[in-house]
mmCIF file with all atom_site columns, C-alpha atoms and ligand atoms in Angstrom:
data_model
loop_
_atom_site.group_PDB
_atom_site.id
_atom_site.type_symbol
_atom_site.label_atom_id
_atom_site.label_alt_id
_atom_site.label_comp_id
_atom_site.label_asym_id
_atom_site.label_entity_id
_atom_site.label_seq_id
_atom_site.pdbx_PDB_ins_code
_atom_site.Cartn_x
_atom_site.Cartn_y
_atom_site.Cartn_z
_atom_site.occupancy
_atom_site.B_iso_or_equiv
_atom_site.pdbx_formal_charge
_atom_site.auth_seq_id
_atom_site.auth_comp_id
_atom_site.auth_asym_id
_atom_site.auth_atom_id
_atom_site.pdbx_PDB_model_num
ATOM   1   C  CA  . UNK F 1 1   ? -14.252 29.014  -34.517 1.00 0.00 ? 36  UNK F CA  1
ATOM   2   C  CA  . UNK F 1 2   ? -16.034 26.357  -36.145 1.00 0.00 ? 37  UNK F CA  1
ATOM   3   C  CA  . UNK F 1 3   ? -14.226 25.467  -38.756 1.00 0.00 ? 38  UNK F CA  1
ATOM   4   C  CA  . UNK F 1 4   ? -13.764 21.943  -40.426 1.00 0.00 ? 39  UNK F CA  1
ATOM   5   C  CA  . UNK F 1 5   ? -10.259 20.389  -40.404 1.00 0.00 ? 40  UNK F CA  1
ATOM   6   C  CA  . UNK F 1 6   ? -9.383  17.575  -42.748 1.00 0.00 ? 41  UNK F CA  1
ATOM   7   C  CA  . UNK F 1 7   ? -7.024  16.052  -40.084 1.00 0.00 ? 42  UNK F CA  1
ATOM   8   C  CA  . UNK F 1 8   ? -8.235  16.060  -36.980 1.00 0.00 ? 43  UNK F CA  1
ATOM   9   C  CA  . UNK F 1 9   ? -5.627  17.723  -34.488 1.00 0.00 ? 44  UNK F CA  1
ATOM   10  C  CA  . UNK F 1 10  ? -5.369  15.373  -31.646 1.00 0.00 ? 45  UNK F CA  1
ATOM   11  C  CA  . UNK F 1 11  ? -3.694  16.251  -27.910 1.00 0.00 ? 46  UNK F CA  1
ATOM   12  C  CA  . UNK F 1 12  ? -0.409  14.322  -27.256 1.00 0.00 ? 47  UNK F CA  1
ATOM   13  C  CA  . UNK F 1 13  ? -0.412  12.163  -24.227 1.00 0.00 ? 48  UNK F CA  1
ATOM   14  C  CA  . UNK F 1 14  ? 2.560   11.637  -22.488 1.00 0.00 ? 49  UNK F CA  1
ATOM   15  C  CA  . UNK F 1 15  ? 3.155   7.919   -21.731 1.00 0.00 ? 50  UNK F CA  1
ATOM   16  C  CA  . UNK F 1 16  ? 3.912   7.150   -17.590 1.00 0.00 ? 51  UNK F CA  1
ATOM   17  C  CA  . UNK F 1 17  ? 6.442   5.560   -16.402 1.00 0.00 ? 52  UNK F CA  1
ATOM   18  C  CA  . UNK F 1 18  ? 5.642   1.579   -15.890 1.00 0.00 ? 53  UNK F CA  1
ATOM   19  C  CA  . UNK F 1 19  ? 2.274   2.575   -17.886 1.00 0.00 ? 54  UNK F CA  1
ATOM   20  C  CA  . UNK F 1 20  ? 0.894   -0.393  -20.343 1.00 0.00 ? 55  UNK F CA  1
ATOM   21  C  CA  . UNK F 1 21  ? -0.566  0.213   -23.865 1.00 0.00 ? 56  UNK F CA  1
ATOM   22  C  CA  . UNK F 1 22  ? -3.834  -0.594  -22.778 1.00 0.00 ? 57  UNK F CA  1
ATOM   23  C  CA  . UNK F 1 23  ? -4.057  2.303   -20.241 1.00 0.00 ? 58  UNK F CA  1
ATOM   24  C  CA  . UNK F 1 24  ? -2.294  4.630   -22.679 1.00 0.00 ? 59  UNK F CA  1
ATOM   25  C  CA  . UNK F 1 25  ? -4.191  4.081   -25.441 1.00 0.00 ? 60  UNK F CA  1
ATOM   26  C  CA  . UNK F 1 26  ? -7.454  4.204   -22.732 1.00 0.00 ? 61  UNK F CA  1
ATOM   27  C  CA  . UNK F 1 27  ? -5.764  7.691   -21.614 1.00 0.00 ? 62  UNK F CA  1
ATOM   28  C  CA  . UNK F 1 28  ? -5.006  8.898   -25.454 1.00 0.00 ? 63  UNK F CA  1
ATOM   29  C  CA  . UNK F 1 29  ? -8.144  7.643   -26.729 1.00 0.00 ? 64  UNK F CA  1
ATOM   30  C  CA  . UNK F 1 30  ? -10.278 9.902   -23.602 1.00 0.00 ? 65  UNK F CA  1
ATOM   31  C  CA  . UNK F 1 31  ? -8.550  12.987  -24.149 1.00 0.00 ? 66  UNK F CA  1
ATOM   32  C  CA  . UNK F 1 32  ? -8.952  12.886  -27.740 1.00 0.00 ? 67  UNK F CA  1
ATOM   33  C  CA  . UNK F 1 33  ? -12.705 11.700  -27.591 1.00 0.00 ? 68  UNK F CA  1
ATOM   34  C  CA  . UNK F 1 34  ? -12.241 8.956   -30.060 1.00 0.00 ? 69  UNK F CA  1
ATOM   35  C  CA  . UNK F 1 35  ? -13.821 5.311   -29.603 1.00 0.00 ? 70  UNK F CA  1
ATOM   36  C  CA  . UNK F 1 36  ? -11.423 2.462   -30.252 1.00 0.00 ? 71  UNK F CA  1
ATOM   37  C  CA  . UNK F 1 37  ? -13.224 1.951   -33.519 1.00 0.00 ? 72  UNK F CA  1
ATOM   38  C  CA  . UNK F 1 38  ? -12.295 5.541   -34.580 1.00 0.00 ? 73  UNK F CA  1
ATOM   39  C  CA  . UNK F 1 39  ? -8.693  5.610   -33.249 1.00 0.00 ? 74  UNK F CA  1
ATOM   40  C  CA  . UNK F 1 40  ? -8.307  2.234   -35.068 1.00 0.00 ? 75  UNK F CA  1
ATOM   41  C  CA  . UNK F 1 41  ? -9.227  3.704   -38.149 1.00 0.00 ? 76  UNK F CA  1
ATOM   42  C  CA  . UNK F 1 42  ? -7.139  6.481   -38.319 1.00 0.00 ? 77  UNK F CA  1
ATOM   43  C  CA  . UNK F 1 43  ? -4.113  4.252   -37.564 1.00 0.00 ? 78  UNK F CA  1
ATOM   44  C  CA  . UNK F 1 44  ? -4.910  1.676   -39.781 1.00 0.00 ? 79  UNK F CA  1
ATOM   45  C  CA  . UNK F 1 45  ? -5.301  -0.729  -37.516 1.00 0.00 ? 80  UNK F CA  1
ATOM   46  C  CA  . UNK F 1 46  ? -8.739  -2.211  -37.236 1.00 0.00 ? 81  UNK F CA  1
ATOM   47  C  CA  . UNK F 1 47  ? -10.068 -3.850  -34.406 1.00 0.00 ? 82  UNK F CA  1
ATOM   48  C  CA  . UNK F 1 48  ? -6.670  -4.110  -32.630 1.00 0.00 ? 83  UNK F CA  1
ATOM   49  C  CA  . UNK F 1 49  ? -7.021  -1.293  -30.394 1.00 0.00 ? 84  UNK F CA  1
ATOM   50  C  CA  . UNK F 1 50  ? -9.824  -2.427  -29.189 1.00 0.00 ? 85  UNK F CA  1
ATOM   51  C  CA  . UNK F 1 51  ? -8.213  -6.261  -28.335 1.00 0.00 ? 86  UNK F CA  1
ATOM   52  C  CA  . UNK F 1 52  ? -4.838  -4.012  -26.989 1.00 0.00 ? 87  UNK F CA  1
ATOM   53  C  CA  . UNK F 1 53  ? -6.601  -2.213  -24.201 1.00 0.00 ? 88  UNK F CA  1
ATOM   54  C  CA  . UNK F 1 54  ? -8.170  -5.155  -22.808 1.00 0.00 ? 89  UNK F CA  1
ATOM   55  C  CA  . UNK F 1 55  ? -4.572  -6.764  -22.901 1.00 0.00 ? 90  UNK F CA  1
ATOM   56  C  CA  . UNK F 1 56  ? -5.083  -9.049  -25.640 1.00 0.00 ? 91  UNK F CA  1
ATOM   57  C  CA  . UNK F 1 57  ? -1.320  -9.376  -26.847 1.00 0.00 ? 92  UNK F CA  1
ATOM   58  C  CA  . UNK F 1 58  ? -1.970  -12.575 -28.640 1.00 0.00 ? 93  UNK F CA  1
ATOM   59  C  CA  . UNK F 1 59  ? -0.848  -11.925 -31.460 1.00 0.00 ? 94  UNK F CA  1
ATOM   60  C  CA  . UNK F 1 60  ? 1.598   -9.426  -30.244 1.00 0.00 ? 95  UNK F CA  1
ATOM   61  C  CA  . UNK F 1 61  ? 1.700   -5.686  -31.671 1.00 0.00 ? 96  UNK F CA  1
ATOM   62  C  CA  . UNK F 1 62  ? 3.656   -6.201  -35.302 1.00 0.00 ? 97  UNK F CA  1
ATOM   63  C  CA  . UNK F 1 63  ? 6.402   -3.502  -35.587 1.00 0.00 ? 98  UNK F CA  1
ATOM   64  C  CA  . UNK F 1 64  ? 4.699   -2.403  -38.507 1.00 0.00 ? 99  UNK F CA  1
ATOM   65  C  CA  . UNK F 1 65  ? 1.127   -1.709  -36.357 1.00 0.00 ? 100 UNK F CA  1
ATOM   66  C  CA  . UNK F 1 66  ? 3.354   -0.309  -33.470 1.00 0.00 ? 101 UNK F CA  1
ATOM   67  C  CA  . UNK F 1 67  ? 4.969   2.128   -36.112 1.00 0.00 ? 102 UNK F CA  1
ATOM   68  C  CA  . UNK F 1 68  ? 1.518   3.259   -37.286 1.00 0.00 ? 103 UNK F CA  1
ATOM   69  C  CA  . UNK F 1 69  ? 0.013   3.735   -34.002 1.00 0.00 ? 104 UNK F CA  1
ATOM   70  C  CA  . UNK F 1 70  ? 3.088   6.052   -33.044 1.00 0.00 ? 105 UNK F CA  1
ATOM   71  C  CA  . UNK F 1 71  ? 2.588   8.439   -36.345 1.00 0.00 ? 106 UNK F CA  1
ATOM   72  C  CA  . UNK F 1 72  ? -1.134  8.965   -35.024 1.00 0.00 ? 107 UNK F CA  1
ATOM   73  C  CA  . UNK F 1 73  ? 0.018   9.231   -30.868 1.00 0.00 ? 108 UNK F CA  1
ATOM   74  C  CA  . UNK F 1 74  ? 3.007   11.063  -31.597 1.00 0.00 ? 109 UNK F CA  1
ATOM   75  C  CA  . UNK F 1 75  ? 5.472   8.810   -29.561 1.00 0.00 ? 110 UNK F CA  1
ATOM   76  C  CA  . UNK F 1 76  ? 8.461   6.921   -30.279 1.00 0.00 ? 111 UNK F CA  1
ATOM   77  C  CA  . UNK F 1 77  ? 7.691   3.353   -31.564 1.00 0.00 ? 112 UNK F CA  1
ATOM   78  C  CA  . UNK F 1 78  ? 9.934   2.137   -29.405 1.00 0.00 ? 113 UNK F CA  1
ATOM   79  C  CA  . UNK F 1 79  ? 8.405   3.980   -26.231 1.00 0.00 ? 114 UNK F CA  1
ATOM   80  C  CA  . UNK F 1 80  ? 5.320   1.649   -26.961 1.00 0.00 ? 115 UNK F CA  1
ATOM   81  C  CA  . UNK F 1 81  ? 7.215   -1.719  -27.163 1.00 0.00 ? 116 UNK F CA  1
ATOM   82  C  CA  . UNK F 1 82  ? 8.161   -0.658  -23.844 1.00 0.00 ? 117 UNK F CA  1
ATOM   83  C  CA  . UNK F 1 83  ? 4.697   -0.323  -22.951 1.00 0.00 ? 118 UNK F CA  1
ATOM   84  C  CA  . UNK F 1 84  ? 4.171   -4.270  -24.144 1.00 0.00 ? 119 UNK F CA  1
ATOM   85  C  CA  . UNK F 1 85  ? 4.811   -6.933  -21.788 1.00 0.00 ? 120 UNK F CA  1
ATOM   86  C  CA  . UNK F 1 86  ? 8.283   -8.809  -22.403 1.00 0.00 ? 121 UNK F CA  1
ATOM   87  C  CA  . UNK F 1 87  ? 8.041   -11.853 -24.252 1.00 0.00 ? 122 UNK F CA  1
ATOM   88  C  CA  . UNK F 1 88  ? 6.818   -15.126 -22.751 1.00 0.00 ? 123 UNK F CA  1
ATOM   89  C  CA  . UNK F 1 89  ? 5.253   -13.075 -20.045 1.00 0.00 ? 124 UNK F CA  1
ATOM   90  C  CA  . UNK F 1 90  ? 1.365   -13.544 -20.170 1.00 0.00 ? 125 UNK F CA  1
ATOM   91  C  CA  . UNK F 1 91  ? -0.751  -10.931 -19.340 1.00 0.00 ? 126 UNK F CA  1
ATOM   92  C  CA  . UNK F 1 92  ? -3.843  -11.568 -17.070 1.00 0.00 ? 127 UNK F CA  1
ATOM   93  C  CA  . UNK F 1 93  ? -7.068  -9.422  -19.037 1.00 0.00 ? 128 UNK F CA  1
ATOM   94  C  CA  . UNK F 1 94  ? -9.549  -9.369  -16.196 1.00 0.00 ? 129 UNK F CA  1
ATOM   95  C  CA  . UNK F 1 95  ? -9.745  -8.001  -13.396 1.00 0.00 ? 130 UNK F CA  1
ATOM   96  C  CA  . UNK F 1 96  ? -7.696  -5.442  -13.365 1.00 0.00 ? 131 UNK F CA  1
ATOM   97  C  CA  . UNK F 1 97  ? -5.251  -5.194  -10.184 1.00 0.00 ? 132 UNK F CA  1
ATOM   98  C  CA  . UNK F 1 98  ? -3.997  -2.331  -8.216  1.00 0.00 ? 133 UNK F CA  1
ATOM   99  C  CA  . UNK F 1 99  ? -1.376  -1.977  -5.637  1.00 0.00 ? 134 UNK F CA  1
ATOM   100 C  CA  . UNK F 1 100 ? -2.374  1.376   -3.623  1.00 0.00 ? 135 UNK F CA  1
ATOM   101 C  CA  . UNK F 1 101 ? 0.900   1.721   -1.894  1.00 0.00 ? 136 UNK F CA  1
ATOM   102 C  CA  . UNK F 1 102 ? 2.303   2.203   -5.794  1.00 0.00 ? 137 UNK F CA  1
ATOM   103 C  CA  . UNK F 1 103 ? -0.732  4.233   -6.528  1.00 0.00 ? 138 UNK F CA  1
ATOM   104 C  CA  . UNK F 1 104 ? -0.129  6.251   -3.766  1.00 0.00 ? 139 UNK F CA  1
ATOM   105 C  CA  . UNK F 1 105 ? 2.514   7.680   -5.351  1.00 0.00 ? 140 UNK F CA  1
ATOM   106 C  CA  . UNK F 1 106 ? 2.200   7.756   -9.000  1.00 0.00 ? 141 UNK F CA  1
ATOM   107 C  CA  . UNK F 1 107 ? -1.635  7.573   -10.198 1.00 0.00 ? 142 UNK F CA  1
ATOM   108 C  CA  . UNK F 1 108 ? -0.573  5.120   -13.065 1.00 0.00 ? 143 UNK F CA  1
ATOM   109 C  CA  . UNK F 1 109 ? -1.499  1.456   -13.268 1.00 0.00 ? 144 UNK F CA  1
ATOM   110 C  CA  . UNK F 1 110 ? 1.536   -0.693  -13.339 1.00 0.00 ? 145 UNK F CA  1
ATOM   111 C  CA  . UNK F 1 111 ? 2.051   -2.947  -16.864 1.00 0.00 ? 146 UNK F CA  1
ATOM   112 C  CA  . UNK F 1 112 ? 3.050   -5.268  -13.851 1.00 0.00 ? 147 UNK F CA  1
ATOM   113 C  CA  . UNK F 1 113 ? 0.048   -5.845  -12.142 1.00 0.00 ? 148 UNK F CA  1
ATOM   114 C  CA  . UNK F 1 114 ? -1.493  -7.751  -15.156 1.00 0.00 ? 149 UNK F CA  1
ATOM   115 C  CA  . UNK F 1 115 ? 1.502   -10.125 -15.622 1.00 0.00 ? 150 UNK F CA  1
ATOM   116 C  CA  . UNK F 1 116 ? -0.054  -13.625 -14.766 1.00 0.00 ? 151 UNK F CA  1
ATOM   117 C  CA  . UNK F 1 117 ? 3.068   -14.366 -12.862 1.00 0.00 ? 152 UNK F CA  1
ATOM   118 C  CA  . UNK F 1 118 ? 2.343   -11.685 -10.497 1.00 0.00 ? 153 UNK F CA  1
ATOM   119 C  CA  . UNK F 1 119 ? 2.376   -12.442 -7.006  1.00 0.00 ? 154 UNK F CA  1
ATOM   120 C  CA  . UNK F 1 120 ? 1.759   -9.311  -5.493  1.00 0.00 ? 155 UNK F CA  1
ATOM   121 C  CA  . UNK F 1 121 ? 3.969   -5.741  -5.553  1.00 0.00 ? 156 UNK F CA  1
ATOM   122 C  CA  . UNK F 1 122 ? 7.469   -6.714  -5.104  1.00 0.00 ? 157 UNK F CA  1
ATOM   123 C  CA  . UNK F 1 123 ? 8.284   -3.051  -3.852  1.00 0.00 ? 158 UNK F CA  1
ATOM   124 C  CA  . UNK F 1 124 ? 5.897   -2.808  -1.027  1.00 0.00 ? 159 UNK F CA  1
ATOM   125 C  CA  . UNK F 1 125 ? 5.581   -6.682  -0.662  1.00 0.00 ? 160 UNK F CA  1
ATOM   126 C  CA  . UNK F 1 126 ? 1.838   -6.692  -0.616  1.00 0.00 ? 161 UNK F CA  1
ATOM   127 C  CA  . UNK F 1 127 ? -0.877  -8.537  -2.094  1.00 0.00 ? 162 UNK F CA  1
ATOM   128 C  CA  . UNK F 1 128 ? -2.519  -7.150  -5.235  1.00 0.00 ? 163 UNK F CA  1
ATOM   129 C  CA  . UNK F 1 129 ? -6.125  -5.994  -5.187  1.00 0.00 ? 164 UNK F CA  1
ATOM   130 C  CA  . UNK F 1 130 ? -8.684  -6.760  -8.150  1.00 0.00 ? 165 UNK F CA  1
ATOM   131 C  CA  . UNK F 1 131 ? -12.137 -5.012  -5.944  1.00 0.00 ? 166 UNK F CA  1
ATOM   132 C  CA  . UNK F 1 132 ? -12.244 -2.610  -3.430  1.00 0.00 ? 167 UNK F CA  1
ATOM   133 C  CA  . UNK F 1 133 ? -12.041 -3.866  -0.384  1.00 0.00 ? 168 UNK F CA  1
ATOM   134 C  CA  . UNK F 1 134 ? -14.425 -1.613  1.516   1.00 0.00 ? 169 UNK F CA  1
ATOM   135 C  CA  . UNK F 1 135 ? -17.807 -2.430  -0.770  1.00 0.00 ? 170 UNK F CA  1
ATOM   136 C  CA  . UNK F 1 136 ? -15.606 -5.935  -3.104  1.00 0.00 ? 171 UNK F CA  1
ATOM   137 C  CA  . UNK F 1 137 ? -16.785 -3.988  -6.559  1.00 0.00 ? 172 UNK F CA  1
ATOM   138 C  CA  . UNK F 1 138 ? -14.601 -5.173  -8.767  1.00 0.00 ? 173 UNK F CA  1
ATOM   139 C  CA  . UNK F 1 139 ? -12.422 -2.646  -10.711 1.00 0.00 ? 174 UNK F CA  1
ATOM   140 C  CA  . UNK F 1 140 ? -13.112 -1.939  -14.362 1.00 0.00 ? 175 UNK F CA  1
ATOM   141 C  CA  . UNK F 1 141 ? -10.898 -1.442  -17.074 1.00 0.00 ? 176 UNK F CA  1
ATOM   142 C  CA  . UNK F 1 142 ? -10.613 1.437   -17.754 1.00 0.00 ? 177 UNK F CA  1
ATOM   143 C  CA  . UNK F 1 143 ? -13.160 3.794   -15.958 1.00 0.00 ? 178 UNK F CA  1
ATOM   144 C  CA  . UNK F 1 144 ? -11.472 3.273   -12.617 1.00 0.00 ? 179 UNK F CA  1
ATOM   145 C  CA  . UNK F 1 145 ? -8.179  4.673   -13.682 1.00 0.00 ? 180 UNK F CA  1
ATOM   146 C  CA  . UNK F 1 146 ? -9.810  7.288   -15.189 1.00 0.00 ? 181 UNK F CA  1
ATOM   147 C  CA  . UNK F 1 147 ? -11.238 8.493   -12.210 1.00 0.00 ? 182 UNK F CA  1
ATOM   148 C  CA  . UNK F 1 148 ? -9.090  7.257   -9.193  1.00 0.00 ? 183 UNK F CA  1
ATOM   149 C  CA  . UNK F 1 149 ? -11.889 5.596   -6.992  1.00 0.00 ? 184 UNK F CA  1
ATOM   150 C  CA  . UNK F 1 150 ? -14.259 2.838   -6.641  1.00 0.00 ? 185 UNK F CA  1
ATOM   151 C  CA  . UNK F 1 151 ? -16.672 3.120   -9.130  1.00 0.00 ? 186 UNK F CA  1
ATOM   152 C  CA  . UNK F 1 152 ? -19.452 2.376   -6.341  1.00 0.00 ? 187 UNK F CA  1
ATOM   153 C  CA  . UNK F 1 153 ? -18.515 3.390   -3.390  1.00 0.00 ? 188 UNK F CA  1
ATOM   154 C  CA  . UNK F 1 154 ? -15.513 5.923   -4.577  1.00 0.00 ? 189 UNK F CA  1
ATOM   155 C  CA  . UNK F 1 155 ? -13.107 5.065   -1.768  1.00 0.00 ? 190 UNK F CA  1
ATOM   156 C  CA  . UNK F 1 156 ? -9.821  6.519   -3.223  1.00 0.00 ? 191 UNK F CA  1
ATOM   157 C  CA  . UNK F 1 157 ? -7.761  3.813   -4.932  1.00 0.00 ? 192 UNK F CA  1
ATOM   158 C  CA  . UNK F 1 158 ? -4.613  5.462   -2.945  1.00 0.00 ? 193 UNK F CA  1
ATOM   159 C  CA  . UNK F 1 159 ? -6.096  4.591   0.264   1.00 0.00 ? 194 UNK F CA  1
ATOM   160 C  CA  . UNK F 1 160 ? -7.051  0.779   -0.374  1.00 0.00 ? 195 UNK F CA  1
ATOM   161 C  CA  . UNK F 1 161 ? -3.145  0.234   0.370   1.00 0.00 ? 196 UNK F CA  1
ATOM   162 C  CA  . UNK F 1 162 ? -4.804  -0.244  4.368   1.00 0.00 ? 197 UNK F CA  1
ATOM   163 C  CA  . UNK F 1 163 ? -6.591  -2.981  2.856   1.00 0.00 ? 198 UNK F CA  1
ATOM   164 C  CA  . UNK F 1 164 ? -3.154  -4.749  1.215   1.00 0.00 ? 199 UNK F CA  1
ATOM   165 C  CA  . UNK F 1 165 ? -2.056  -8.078  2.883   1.00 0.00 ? 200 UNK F CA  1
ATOM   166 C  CA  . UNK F 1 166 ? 1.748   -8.534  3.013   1.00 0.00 ? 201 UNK F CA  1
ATOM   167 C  CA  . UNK F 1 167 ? 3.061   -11.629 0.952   1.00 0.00 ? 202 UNK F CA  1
ATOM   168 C  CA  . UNK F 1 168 ? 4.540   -13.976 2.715   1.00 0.00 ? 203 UNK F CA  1
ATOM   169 C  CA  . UNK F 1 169 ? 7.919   -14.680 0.646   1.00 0.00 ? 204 UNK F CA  1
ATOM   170 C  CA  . UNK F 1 170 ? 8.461   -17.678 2.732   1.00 0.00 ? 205 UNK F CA  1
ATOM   171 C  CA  . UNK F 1 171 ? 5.232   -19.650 2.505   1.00 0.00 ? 206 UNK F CA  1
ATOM   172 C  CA  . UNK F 1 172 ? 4.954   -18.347 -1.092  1.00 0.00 ? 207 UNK F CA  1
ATOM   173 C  CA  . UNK F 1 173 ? 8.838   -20.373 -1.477  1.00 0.00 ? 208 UNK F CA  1
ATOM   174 C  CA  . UNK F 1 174 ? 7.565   -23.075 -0.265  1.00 0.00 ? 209 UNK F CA  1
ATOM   175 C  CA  . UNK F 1 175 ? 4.740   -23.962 -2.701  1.00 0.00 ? 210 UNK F CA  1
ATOM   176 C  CA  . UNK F 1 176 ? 6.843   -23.383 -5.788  1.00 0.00 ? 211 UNK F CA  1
HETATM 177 ZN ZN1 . LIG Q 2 .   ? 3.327   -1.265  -4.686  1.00 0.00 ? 261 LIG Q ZN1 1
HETATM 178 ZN ZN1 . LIG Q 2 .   ? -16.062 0.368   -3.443  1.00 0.00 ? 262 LIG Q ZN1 1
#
């Protein structure tokens, strides 16, 4: 059936555990088909989704945007200030980074991975990656979540974790 709705009915996306607003609203925004432009619209919001995905937190969400985005993704308003990173922390925008081992596991990017302070994955204790390391594409935000594999070459992102240098706490210690 064809027939026109005045509100569109959009799917509900379940937010991951660890996920970041930028890959949610990447992830809402795909299974919905809507641009950022579009998405932005209907929330009232403007250009800020677009700035949000590319983790442009500066200015952070207001509570008031974070409360409109929620009516239009159906999820708690304070799920998505969970999704933000804590205050003080700065977020790195480009390149995206990826810790397989994590990965591996659950096929969500980690809000972590962008924090500037980063060092590597404190659970596995390995270096983060930012392009595969069997052709050095870098990753892309956000087609290479979306697909789970190098955009070029399409190793699987879960198996770049062979690629993963461990940190070296000690050395690491020493510079700071
Ligand atoms: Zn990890
Ligand atoms: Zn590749």
């Amino acid at each position: 059936m064809e027939a026109i709705e005045i509100q569109p009915w959009l799917f509900r996306v379940e937010p991951l555990e660890g996920e970041s607003l930028s890959l949610f609203l990447g992830r809402f925004r795909r299974a919905n088909e809507l641009t950022p432009t579009r998405l932005g619209k209907m929330a009232g919001l403007g250009g800020a989704i677009a700035r949000w995905e590319k983790f442009r937190f500066n200015p952070p969400p207001s509570l008031q945007q974070l409360e409109a985005l929620a009516v239009v993704v159906r999820v708690e308003g304070d799920r998505l200030v969970q999704m933000l990173p804590p205050a003080g922390v700065g977020m790195k925008m480009e390149p995206p980074r990826l810790c397989a081992g994590c990965y591996a596991k659950s096929p969500c990017p980690k809000i972590e991975w962008q924090f500037k302070t980063a060092e590597g994955c404190d659970r596995h204790e390995l270096n983060l990656l930012s392009e595969c390391p069997s052709c050095g594409a870098r990753f892309k935000i956000p087609s290479v979540w979306a697909d789970g594999w190098c955009q070029r070459c399409f190793t699987p992102l879960a198996k770049m974790v062979k690629w993963q240098k461990p940190i070296n706490f000690i050395d690491n210690l020493g510079l700071r």
